[in-house]
Amino acid sequence: MSFPKDFLWGGAVAANQWEGAWDVDGRGPAKTDVTTGGTVNTPRYITYIDKDGNPGKVMQFGKIPEGAKFAVLEDYHYPNHNAVDGYHHYKEDVALMAEMGFKQFRTSISWSRLYPTGLEKEPNKEGVEFYRNLFTELKTHGIEPLVTLWHFDTPLYIEQNLGDWKNRDTIELFVRYVTTCFTEFKGLVHNWLTFNEINNTIQFLDMMGNPSDKDFQDSYQHLHYQFVASAKAVQIGHAIDPTNRIGCMICGITWYPATCDPNDILANRHAWERNIFYCGDVQCKGEYGTYAKRLWKEHNVNLDITEEDLADLKRGTVDMYTFSYYMSQLVTTHEVKEKVGGNFSAGAKNEYLQYSDWGWATDATGLQYYLETIYDRYQIPLMVVENGLGAFDTVEADGSIHDDYRIDYYRPHIQAMSNAIDNGVDLIGYTTWGCIDVVSAGTGEMRKRYGFIYVDMDDEGNGTMARSRKDSFFWYKKVIESNGTHLD
Ligand code: P53
């Protein structure tokens, strides 16, 4: 069968969802540290103190009022503070991954662990030390690190005082931070991703309900600065070590028209342009797509783009295209009877698909469709760097966890990758999301679990943090051992 012999099997987490230790060894806070826990029906909140000294909260991804300051408040639970304490359990976690036969482990570097406010001239030594130890531990076990430089966690100081990515000055601070990463971890890390799910900023506009032209302006500007920052990071990474392979990371959703009404077909094409190609084209081809002008014009967007920016975008194209894939979505111009959401997208319900307890559609064929579409467009190596099922797990009296539903999710997705490879797609790696249970990004829950490795920890932060193997652990081990041929 199809998988190349050096295929990079593995799993993925992100610093803020795995490490915890939010204020340990000099780390500064990030926005995830002022974000409360939520559920599938209740949002996560960002907490603050307003200009008159009163505590308050806004929905995750919302804006805090003028003059307010982000704050950790009593009476709220902030699940990312301790997460699953990967910071202190990394040796044990890496050993379990090695037992499954991982070839690759994806995690992110927490910017505020290296630069607590983002403004320091020199990095925090203890932060550098932690990542050096982690990457060395992985190497010792024959596991390649795949490192995301930004996973939604700009230092809170930058967010509060500079306006995050709405400010061009953030680019230079990011450049300082990534230069440290490429320099300090040279030889230990060869595979890098710049911005996690960079297109979330566009998807988020759709989720806002009624975005104003100002919202569009802000979002597209924010993205432009991230594109420039990403392109600079690629150039710096290559200059420091020419063997570095640096990728973009897109939230991959396969969009389908809900009907064969030509208006739906056209709307679907536009959904691909706006949600998927807009970012991929800039990062892989080094220039905005032909449709970008239309998107800007629709909302009177006027971007601050310099000649130097355009030259940077051209010079800083990525070496590989990586993406997360959880589901597909339907687009329609007709009235929608039953709406479904998930992973920053919403659309009509697809009667051919099954939905998870969190309302995410399972669609393995959509993964094959995505792989073939994207490879044909860019013809550079691809990696699926997130894929998986968030589900409730039950621990039996003897400690075992029978998560056959998770295996049933993975099997057809691995088959879909294999089909795409047979059809000529250059797919080089696969890291399942949350290979060890972590805090959910969308809901802040622990009970929305993705792992092969279970962590004894609940939504309120109670638990021993003990790790154990689910049935899927043994299954995935066989998948890797057989290089994707043993899927039963
Ligand atoms: P969860 C929400 C917010 C940010 C990123 O998602 C997201 C999502 C998904 O709703 O997408 C990615 O934990 C992300 C991961 C995240 C994963 O999807 O809400 O890159 O950080 O954990 C799964 O189930």
Short mmCIF file of C-alpha atoms and ligand atoms in Angstrom, two decimals:
data_model
loop_
_atom_site.label_atom_id
_atom_site.label_comp_id
_atom_site.label_asym_id
_atom_site.label_seq_id
_atom_site.Cartn_x
_atom_site.Cartn_y
_atom_site.Cartn_z
CA MET A 1 0.00 0.00 0.00
CA SER A 2 0.63 3.63 -0.35
CA PHE A 3 2.45 5.29 2.55
CA PRO A 4 6.09 6.10 1.75
CA LYS A 5 8.57 4.29 4.00
CA ASP A 6 9.70 7.43 5.82
CA PHE A 7 6.15 8.67 6.38
CA LEU A 8 6.00 10.87 9.50
CA TRP A 9 3.34 9.26 11.72
CA GLY A 10 2.64 10.95 15.01
CA GLY A 11 0.44 13.23 17.07
CA ALA A 12 -0.03 16.89 17.91
CA VAL A 13 -0.68 19.26 20.81
CA ALA A 14 -0.19 22.98 21.44
CA ALA A 15 1.78 24.59 24.26
CA ASN A 16 -1.16 26.40 25.84
CA GLN A 17 -3.37 23.29 25.83
CA TRP A 18 -0.74 20.78 27.02
CA GLU A 19 1.99 22.44 29.10
CA GLY A 20 0.21 24.33 31.86
CA ALA A 21 2.86 25.93 34.14
CA TRP A 22 1.46 29.26 32.97
CA ASP A 23 3.41 31.36 35.48
CA VAL A 24 6.34 29.02 36.13
CA ASP A 25 10.04 29.77 35.43
CA GLY A 26 9.45 33.29 34.24
CA ARG A 27 6.69 32.69 31.69
CA GLY A 28 4.45 35.66 30.95
CA PRO A 29 0.68 35.34 30.37
CA ALA A 30 -1.04 34.92 27.01
CA LYS A 31 -4.69 35.48 26.15
CA THR A 32 -5.44 31.82 26.83
CA ASP A 33 -4.59 32.55 30.48
CA VAL A 34 -7.47 35.01 30.84
CA THR A 35 -9.89 32.66 29.05
CA THR A 36 -12.32 30.71 31.23
CA GLY A 37 -13.69 27.20 30.72
CA GLY A 38 -16.93 26.68 28.73
CA THR A 39 -19.01 23.81 27.35
CA VAL A 40 -20.55 22.83 24.03
CA ASN A 41 -23.49 25.17 24.82
CA THR A 42 -21.85 27.88 26.91
CA PRO A 43 -19.00 30.00 25.59
CA ARG A 44 -15.56 30.51 27.04
CA TYR A 45 -15.09 34.06 28.34
CA ILE A 46 -12.20 36.48 28.41
CA THR A 47 -12.08 38.29 31.74
CA TYR A 48 -10.98 41.84 32.48
CA ILE A 49 -11.15 44.79 34.87
CA ASP A 50 -12.77 47.81 33.26
CA LYS A 51 -11.53 51.39 33.52
CA ASP A 52 -13.60 51.97 36.68
CA GLY A 53 -12.15 48.90 38.37
CA ASN A 54 -15.14 46.60 37.85
CA PRO A 55 -14.65 42.98 36.79
CA GLY A 56 -16.20 41.92 33.51
CA LYS A 57 -16.16 39.30 30.75
CA VAL A 58 -16.68 39.06 26.99
CA MET A 59 -17.13 35.99 24.84
CA GLN A 60 -13.91 34.33 23.61
CA PHE A 61 -12.69 36.17 20.49
CA GLY A 62 -14.76 39.24 21.48
CA LYS A 63 -13.28 42.66 22.26
CA ILE A 64 -12.89 43.95 25.80
CA PRO A 65 -14.20 47.51 26.36
CA GLU A 66 -12.05 50.61 25.82
CA GLY A 67 -9.72 51.19 28.73
CA ALA A 68 -10.24 47.73 30.24
CA LYS A 69 -7.32 45.50 31.20
CA PHE A 70 -7.21 41.72 30.78
CA ALA A 71 -7.27 40.11 34.22
CA VAL A 72 -7.41 36.79 36.00
CA LEU A 73 -10.43 37.01 38.32
CA GLU A 74 -11.35 34.99 41.37
CA ASP A 75 -14.38 32.69 41.00
CA TYR A 76 -13.43 31.59 37.51
CA HIS A 77 -11.61 28.49 36.36
CA TYR A 78 -8.90 29.02 33.76
CA PRO A 79 -8.18 25.54 32.37
CA ASN A 80 -5.06 26.54 30.42
CA HIS A 81 -3.23 27.62 33.58
CA ASN A 82 -2.37 24.05 34.48
CA ALA A 83 -3.67 22.31 31.35
CA VAL A 84 -2.43 18.70 31.67
CA ASP A 85 0.92 19.81 33.05
CA GLY A 86 2.97 18.63 30.08
CA TYR A 87 5.64 21.01 31.38
CA HIS A 88 6.39 18.63 34.23
CA HIS A 89 5.27 15.38 32.56
CA TYR A 90 7.03 15.70 29.22
CA LYS A 91 9.43 12.79 29.78
CA GLU A 92 6.60 10.42 30.61
CA ASP A 93 4.52 11.69 27.68
CA VAL A 94 7.37 11.37 25.19
CA ALA A 95 8.06 7.81 26.43
CA LEU A 96 4.41 6.88 25.77
CA MET A 97 4.57 8.39 22.28
CA ALA A 98 7.76 6.47 21.61
CA GLU A 99 6.00 3.29 22.74
CA MET A 100 3.37 3.92 20.03
CA GLY A 101 6.22 4.28 17.54
CA PHE A 102 5.80 7.99 16.81
CA LYS A 103 8.14 9.36 14.16
CA GLN A 104 7.02 12.92 14.74
CA PHE A 105 5.47 14.99 17.54
CA ARG A 106 3.92 18.35 16.88
CA THR A 107 3.82 20.95 19.60
CA SER A 108 4.16 24.72 19.72
CA ILE A 109 6.53 27.06 21.47
CA SER A 110 4.86 29.45 23.86
CA TRP A 111 6.10 32.89 22.78
CA SER A 112 5.61 34.28 26.31
CA ARG A 113 7.75 31.51 27.79
CA LEU A 114 10.67 32.86 25.77
CA TYR A 115 9.66 36.54 25.85
CA PRO A 116 7.35 37.11 28.84
CA THR A 117 6.01 40.44 27.55
CA GLY A 118 7.29 40.11 24.01
CA LEU A 119 9.40 43.24 24.40
CA GLU A 120 12.48 41.91 26.21
CA LYS A 121 15.76 42.17 24.35
CA GLU A 122 16.99 38.76 25.50
CA PRO A 123 15.01 35.52 25.86
CA ASN A 124 14.12 33.97 29.20
CA LYS A 125 16.80 31.31 29.73
CA GLU A 126 14.56 28.92 31.63
CA GLY A 127 12.07 28.94 28.78
CA VAL A 128 14.77 28.15 26.23
CA GLU A 129 16.02 25.41 28.52
CA PHE A 130 12.60 23.76 28.76
CA TYR A 131 12.23 23.49 24.98
CA ARG A 132 15.81 22.33 24.52
CA ASN A 133 15.16 19.54 27.02
CA LEU A 134 11.88 18.61 25.37
CA PHE A 135 13.33 18.49 21.84
CA THR A 136 16.36 16.56 23.06
CA GLU A 137 14.09 14.05 24.80
CA LEU A 138 12.16 13.59 21.53
CA LYS A 139 15.36 13.13 19.51
CA THR A 140 16.64 10.56 22.02
CA HIS A 141 13.50 8.55 21.30
CA GLY A 142 13.87 8.93 17.53
CA ILE A 143 10.96 11.38 17.27
CA GLU A 144 11.23 14.49 15.05
CA PRO A 145 9.73 17.62 16.58
CA LEU A 146 7.32 19.57 14.37
CA VAL A 147 7.15 23.00 15.93
CA THR A 148 4.41 25.61 15.55
CA LEU A 149 5.73 29.11 16.24
CA TRP A 150 2.35 30.68 17.01
CA HIS A 151 -0.69 28.80 18.26
CA PHE A 152 -3.07 31.65 19.22
CA ASP A 153 -0.79 32.79 22.04
CA THR A 154 0.70 36.22 21.52
CA PRO A 155 2.10 37.50 24.84
CA LEU A 156 -0.75 39.25 26.64
CA TYR A 157 1.33 42.40 27.01
CA ILE A 158 1.46 42.83 23.22
CA GLU A 159 -2.23 42.10 22.99
CA GLN A 160 -3.06 44.66 25.69
CA ASN A 161 -0.66 47.45 24.78
CA LEU A 162 0.04 47.14 21.07
CA GLY A 163 -3.24 45.71 19.82
CA ASP A 164 -1.79 42.35 18.80
CA TRP A 165 -1.69 41.81 15.01
CA LYS A 166 -3.59 44.97 14.26
CA ASN A 167 -0.27 46.73 14.81
CA ARG A 168 2.57 46.48 12.30
CA ASP A 169 5.10 46.70 15.18
CA THR A 170 4.11 43.19 16.28
CA ILE A 171 5.91 41.84 13.18
CA GLU A 172 9.32 42.95 14.47
CA LEU A 173 8.67 41.46 17.91
CA PHE A 174 7.68 38.20 16.28
CA VAL A 175 10.85 38.29 14.17
CA ARG A 176 12.93 38.65 17.34
CA TYR A 177 11.16 35.69 18.90
CA VAL A 178 11.43 33.36 15.89
CA THR A 179 15.08 34.27 15.36
CA THR A 180 15.68 33.00 18.89
CA CYS A 181 13.77 29.78 18.13
CA PHE A 182 15.67 29.06 14.90
CA THR A 183 19.01 29.86 16.55
CA GLU A 184 18.57 28.09 19.87
CA PHE A 185 17.01 24.92 18.46
CA LYS A 186 19.15 24.64 15.35
CA GLY A 187 19.97 21.00 14.72
CA LEU A 188 17.23 19.80 17.08
CA VAL A 189 14.25 20.96 15.03
CA HIS A 190 14.03 20.85 11.23
CA ASN A 191 10.30 21.06 10.63
CA TRP A 192 8.44 24.25 11.53
CA LEU A 193 5.02 25.80 11.06
CA THR A 194 4.55 29.56 11.25
CA PHE A 195 0.92 30.38 12.22
CA ASN A 196 -1.60 27.80 13.38
CA GLU A 197 -4.89 27.86 11.44
CA ILE A 198 -4.05 31.29 10.09
CA ASN A 199 -7.36 31.46 8.18
CA ASN A 200 -9.37 31.37 11.45
CA THR A 201 -9.41 35.17 11.26
CA ILE A 202 -11.54 34.99 8.10
CA GLN A 203 -13.74 32.14 9.30
CA PHE A 204 -14.32 34.13 12.44
CA LEU A 205 -15.96 36.92 10.41
CA ASP A 206 -18.60 34.46 9.27
CA MET A 207 -19.18 33.41 12.87
CA MET A 208 -19.76 37.02 14.02
CA GLY A 209 -23.23 37.14 12.53
CA ASN A 210 -23.19 40.68 11.24
CA PRO A 211 -19.62 41.85 10.72
CA SER A 212 -19.18 45.52 9.83
CA ASP A 213 -16.83 46.85 7.15
CA LYS A 214 -14.52 47.85 10.01
CA ASP A 215 -14.42 44.22 11.18
CA PHE A 216 -13.41 43.16 7.67
CA GLN A 217 -10.81 45.90 7.50
CA ASP A 218 -9.30 44.85 10.85
CA SER A 219 -9.31 41.16 10.03
CA TYR A 220 -7.72 41.46 6.61
CA GLN A 221 -5.12 43.87 7.98
CA HIS A 222 -4.32 41.53 10.88
CA LEU A 223 -3.88 38.73 8.36
CA HIS A 224 -1.66 40.79 6.10
CA TYR A 225 0.72 41.50 8.99
CA GLN A 226 0.74 37.81 9.86
CA PHE A 227 1.52 36.92 6.21
CA VAL A 228 4.48 39.31 6.27
CA ALA A 229 5.61 37.94 9.65
CA SER A 230 5.31 34.39 8.30
CA ALA A 231 7.28 35.25 5.16
CA LYS A 232 10.01 36.88 7.25
CA ALA A 233 10.13 33.82 9.51
CA VAL A 234 10.56 31.54 6.47
CA GLN A 235 13.49 33.64 5.22
CA ILE A 236 15.15 33.76 8.64
CA GLY A 237 14.65 30.04 9.19
CA HIS A 238 16.25 29.23 5.84
CA ALA A 239 19.16 31.61 6.44
CA ILE A 240 19.93 30.11 9.86
CA ASP A 241 19.66 26.51 8.67
CA PRO A 242 19.07 25.74 4.98
CA THR A 243 17.84 22.26 5.92
CA ASN A 244 14.85 23.76 7.76
CA ARG A 245 11.50 22.85 6.21
CA ILE A 246 8.89 25.48 7.04
CA GLY A 247 5.17 25.21 6.38
CA CYS A 248 1.96 27.15 6.56
CA MET A 249 -0.92 25.75 8.63
CA ILE A 250 -4.47 26.18 7.41
CA CYS A 251 -7.75 25.22 9.07
CA GLY A 252 -8.79 22.77 6.37
CA ILE A 253 -12.49 22.47 5.82
CA THR A 254 -13.89 20.86 2.69
CA TRP A 255 -16.74 23.01 1.40
CA TYR A 256 -19.53 21.52 -0.70
CA PRO A 257 -22.51 23.17 -2.37
CA ALA A 258 -25.71 22.03 -0.61
CA THR A 259 -27.67 21.82 -3.87
CA CYS A 260 -26.95 21.78 -7.61
CA ASP A 261 -28.45 25.27 -7.96
CA PRO A 262 -25.72 27.09 -9.93
CA ASN A 263 -25.91 29.88 -7.34
CA ASP A 264 -24.85 27.39 -4.69
CA ILE A 265 -22.02 26.13 -6.90
CA LEU A 266 -20.73 29.68 -7.32
CA ALA A 267 -21.16 30.43 -3.61
CA ASN A 268 -19.15 27.30 -2.86
CA ARG A 269 -16.34 28.40 -5.13
CA HIS A 270 -16.27 31.72 -3.33
CA ALA A 271 -16.24 29.95 0.05
CA TRP A 272 -13.08 28.08 -1.01
CA GLU A 273 -11.46 31.32 -2.16
CA ARG A 274 -12.29 33.23 1.01
CA ASN A 275 -11.80 30.50 3.62
CA ILE A 276 -9.09 28.28 2.18
CA PHE A 277 -7.23 29.71 -0.82
CA TYR A 278 -6.86 33.31 0.40
CA CYS A 279 -4.20 32.33 2.95
CA GLY A 280 -2.72 29.32 1.12
CA ASP A 281 -2.16 31.33 -2.07
CA VAL A 282 -0.23 34.09 -0.28
CA GLN A 283 1.87 31.65 1.72
CA CYS A 284 2.54 29.12 -1.07
CA LYS A 285 2.61 31.33 -4.17
CA GLY A 286 3.87 34.53 -2.56
CA GLU A 287 1.07 36.74 -3.79
CA TYR A 288 -2.60 37.43 -3.24
CA GLY A 289 -5.06 35.50 -5.43
CA THR A 290 -6.87 37.23 -8.27
CA TYR A 291 -10.11 37.18 -6.25
CA ALA A 292 -8.58 39.07 -3.29
CA LYS A 293 -9.45 42.44 -4.83
CA ARG A 294 -13.08 41.37 -5.07
CA LEU A 295 -13.12 40.30 -1.42
CA TRP A 296 -11.65 43.62 -0.31
CA LYS A 297 -13.96 45.66 -2.52
CA GLU A 298 -17.06 43.92 -1.18
CA HIS A 299 -16.35 45.46 2.24
CA ASN A 300 -14.45 48.64 1.35
CA VAL A 301 -11.24 47.22 2.72
CA ASN A 302 -8.13 49.32 2.19
CA LEU A 303 -4.97 47.60 3.31
CA ASP A 304 -1.65 48.95 4.45
CA ILE A 305 0.57 46.94 2.07
CA THR A 306 4.02 48.25 1.16
CA GLU A 307 6.25 47.35 -1.80
CA GLU A 308 8.64 45.83 0.73
CA ASP A 309 5.80 43.64 2.08
CA LEU A 310 5.09 42.32 -1.41
CA ALA A 311 8.78 41.53 -1.91
CA ASP A 312 8.83 39.72 1.45
CA LEU A 313 5.78 37.64 0.55
CA LYS A 314 7.53 36.57 -2.67
CA ARG A 315 10.78 35.68 -0.91
CA GLY A 316 9.12 33.90 2.00
CA THR A 317 6.99 31.20 0.41
CA VAL A 318 6.64 28.00 2.44
CA ASP A 319 8.25 24.61 1.74
CA MET A 320 5.18 22.60 2.61
CA TYR A 321 1.44 23.03 3.06
CA THR A 322 0.06 21.67 6.31
CA PHE A 323 -3.51 21.75 7.57
CA SER A 324 -5.95 20.55 10.17
CA TYR A 325 -8.85 18.47 8.99
CA TYR A 326 -11.86 17.58 11.09
CA MET A 327 -14.92 18.02 8.88
CA SER A 328 -16.68 19.33 5.80
CA GLN A 329 -19.34 22.04 5.57
CA LEU A 330 -22.21 22.84 3.20
CA VAL A 331 -22.69 26.17 1.46
CA THR A 332 -26.06 27.30 0.23
CA THR A 333 -27.86 30.42 -0.93
CA HIS A 334 -31.14 28.86 0.19
CA GLU A 335 -32.77 29.01 3.57
CA VAL A 336 -31.09 26.62 6.00
CA LYS A 337 -33.42 24.46 8.05
CA GLU A 338 -30.89 22.90 10.39
CA LYS A 339 -27.65 24.72 11.07
CA VAL A 340 -24.53 22.97 12.30
CA GLY A 341 -21.28 24.43 13.55
CA GLY A 342 -17.81 23.35 14.49
CA ASN A 343 -14.17 24.28 14.13
CA PHE A 344 -14.94 27.88 13.36
CA SER A 345 -17.45 27.27 10.66
CA ALA A 346 -21.17 26.85 10.29
CA GLY A 347 -23.46 25.67 7.53
CA ALA A 348 -26.37 23.47 6.63
CA LYS A 349 -26.60 19.92 7.91
CA ASN A 350 -25.38 17.23 5.52
CA GLU A 351 -27.80 14.30 5.62
CA TYR A 352 -25.12 11.91 4.35
CA LEU A 353 -22.85 12.42 7.35
CA GLN A 354 -22.71 11.52 11.04
CA TYR A 355 -22.16 14.24 13.63
CA SER A 356 -20.13 14.02 16.85
CA ASP A 357 -21.45 14.96 20.32
CA TRP A 358 -20.03 18.42 19.68
CA GLY A 359 -21.77 18.66 16.30
CA TRP A 360 -18.73 18.13 14.07
CA ALA A 361 -19.37 16.17 10.86
CA THR A 362 -17.28 13.07 10.23
CA ASP A 363 -16.29 13.02 6.55
CA ALA A 364 -13.23 11.03 5.53
CA THR A 365 -13.97 11.41 1.82
CA GLY A 366 -13.72 15.14 2.37
CA LEU A 367 -10.13 14.64 3.47
CA GLN A 368 -9.26 12.91 0.19
CA TYR A 369 -11.03 15.71 -1.69
CA TYR A 370 -9.06 18.34 0.21
CA LEU A 371 -5.70 16.60 -0.29
CA GLU A 372 -6.22 16.19 -4.03
CA THR A 373 -7.50 19.76 -4.48
CA ILE A 374 -4.65 21.37 -2.57
CA TYR A 375 -1.87 19.24 -4.05
CA ASP A 376 -3.04 20.02 -7.55
CA ARG A 377 -3.01 23.75 -6.72
CA TYR A 378 0.44 24.04 -5.10
CA GLN A 379 2.37 20.83 -5.86
CA ILE A 380 4.48 21.00 -2.71
CA PRO A 381 4.62 18.37 0.08
CA LEU A 382 1.55 18.19 2.31
CA MET A 383 1.07 17.16 5.93
CA VAL A 384 -2.16 16.60 7.82
CA VAL A 385 -1.15 18.03 11.19
CA GLU A 386 -4.47 17.76 13.04
CA ASN A 387 -7.28 15.27 12.67
CA GLY A 388 -9.34 13.45 15.26
CA LEU A 389 -12.54 12.99 17.20
CA GLY A 390 -13.38 14.87 20.39
CA ALA A 391 -15.46 12.44 22.46
CA PHE A 392 -16.47 11.44 26.00
CA ASP A 393 -14.41 8.55 27.32
CA THR A 394 -15.40 6.15 30.08
CA VAL A 395 -12.81 4.63 32.37
CA GLU A 396 -13.79 1.04 33.28
CA ALA A 397 -13.34 -0.37 36.79
CA ASP A 398 -10.08 -2.02 35.72
CA GLY A 399 -8.78 1.26 34.28
CA SER A 400 -9.22 0.32 30.61
CA ILE A 401 -10.84 2.71 28.10
CA HIS A 402 -12.68 1.18 25.15
CA ASP A 403 -12.68 4.01 22.61
CA ASP A 404 -13.67 2.07 19.51
CA TYR A 405 -15.55 5.20 18.26
CA ARG A 406 -12.16 6.93 17.99
CA ILE A 407 -10.66 4.05 16.04
CA ASP A 408 -13.74 4.07 13.80
CA TYR A 409 -13.11 7.76 13.12
CA TYR A 410 -9.44 7.33 12.27
CA ARG A 411 -9.69 4.23 10.08
CA PRO A 412 -11.44 5.81 7.06
CA HIS A 413 -9.36 8.99 7.39
CA ILE A 414 -6.15 7.01 7.10
CA GLN A 415 -7.69 5.12 4.18
CA ALA A 416 -8.53 8.48 2.58
CA MET A 417 -4.90 9.62 2.89
CA SER A 418 -3.77 6.37 1.36
CA ASN A 419 -6.17 6.85 -1.59
CA ALA A 420 -4.85 10.37 -2.15
CA ILE A 421 -1.25 9.12 -2.14
CA ASP A 422 -2.21 6.47 -4.69
CA ASN A 423 -3.64 9.28 -6.80
CA GLY A 424 -0.30 11.08 -6.80
CA VAL A 425 -0.48 13.38 -3.77
CA ASP A 426 2.87 13.98 -2.05
CA LEU A 427 1.70 13.51 1.55
CA ILE A 428 4.63 13.22 3.94
CA GLY A 429 3.18 13.17 7.44
CA TYR A 430 0.19 12.83 9.73
CA THR A 431 -0.15 14.04 13.31
CA THR A 432 -3.49 13.32 14.97
CA TRP A 433 -4.84 16.08 17.19
CA GLY A 434 -4.49 15.75 20.97
CA CYS A 435 -2.59 12.44 20.86
CA ILE A 436 -2.67 12.89 24.62
CA ASP A 437 -5.84 14.45 26.14
CA VAL A 438 -5.48 18.23 26.36
CA VAL A 439 -7.71 21.22 27.16
CA SER A 440 -10.12 21.89 24.30
CA ALA A 441 -9.40 25.15 22.46
CA GLY A 442 -13.02 25.77 21.52
CA THR A 443 -14.74 24.92 24.81
CA GLY A 444 -11.99 24.75 27.44
CA GLU A 445 -13.28 21.32 28.47
CA MET A 446 -11.23 18.30 29.45
CA ARG A 447 -14.05 15.87 28.79
CA LYS A 448 -13.85 16.61 25.05
CA ARG A 449 -11.02 14.13 24.63
CA TYR A 450 -8.96 13.31 21.54
CA GLY A 451 -6.12 11.27 23.01
CA PHE A 452 -4.69 7.79 22.63
CA ILE A 453 -3.33 8.61 26.07
CA TYR A 454 -5.87 9.40 28.78
CA VAL A 455 -5.19 12.07 31.41
CA ASP A 456 -6.99 11.86 34.75
CA MET A 457 -8.24 15.43 34.96
CA ASP A 458 -11.75 16.92 34.86
CA ASP A 459 -13.33 20.18 33.70
CA GLU A 460 -12.90 21.83 37.08
CA GLY A 461 -9.22 20.95 37.24
CA ASN A 462 -9.53 18.00 39.63
CA GLY A 463 -7.60 14.82 39.01
CA THR A 464 -4.26 13.12 39.54
CA MET A 465 -2.94 13.94 36.04
CA ALA A 466 -2.04 10.24 35.77
CA ARG A 467 -1.60 9.03 32.19
CA SER A 468 -3.06 5.74 30.87
CA ARG A 469 -3.41 3.92 27.56
CA LYS A 470 -6.76 3.76 25.75
CA ASP A 471 -7.61 0.93 23.32
CA SER A 472 -6.80 3.33 20.48
CA PHE A 473 -3.22 3.53 21.82
CA PHE A 474 -2.60 -0.12 20.92
CA TRP A 475 -4.45 0.26 17.64
CA TYR A 476 -2.42 3.29 16.50
CA LYS A 477 0.79 1.51 17.49
CA LYS A 478 -0.11 -1.26 15.01
CA VAL A 479 -1.02 1.28 12.34
CA ILE A 480 2.42 2.87 12.63
CA GLU A 481 4.22 -0.48 12.87
CA SER A 482 2.56 -1.63 9.64
CA ASN A 483 3.09 1.77 7.99
CA GLY A 484 -0.64 2.26 7.55
CA THR A 485 -1.51 -1.17 6.20
CA HIS A 486 -2.97 -2.63 9.40
CA LEU A 487 -6.16 -0.68 10.05
CA ASP A 488 -8.41 -3.37 11.62
P1 P53 B 1 -11.28 21.75 20.05
C1 P53 B 1 -11.39 26.47 18.17
C2 P53 B 1 -10.60 27.49 18.52
C3 P53 B 1 -9.34 27.52 18.05
C4 P53 B 1 -8.84 26.53 17.22
O1 P53 B 1 -10.60 21.88 18.63
C5 P53 B 1 -9.61 25.51 16.85
C6 P53 B 1 -10.90 25.48 17.35
C7 P53 B 1 -11.82 24.45 17.05
O2 P53 B 1 -13.13 24.72 17.38
O3 P53 B 1 -9.10 24.59 15.96
C8 P53 B 1 -8.09 23.60 16.16
O4 P53 B 1 -10.17 21.72 21.03
C9 P53 B 1 -6.86 24.03 16.88
C10 P53 B 1 -6.56 23.25 18.12
C11 P53 B 1 -7.82 22.67 18.69
C12 P53 B 1 -8.42 21.73 17.68
O5 P53 B 1 -8.75 22.44 16.51
O6 P53 B 1 -12.16 22.94 20.19
O7 P53 B 1 -5.71 24.16 16.09
O8 P53 B 1 -5.87 24.08 19.00
O9 P53 B 1 -7.68 22.07 19.92
C13 P53 B 1 -9.64 20.99 18.17
O10 P53 B 1 -12.05 20.48 20.01
#
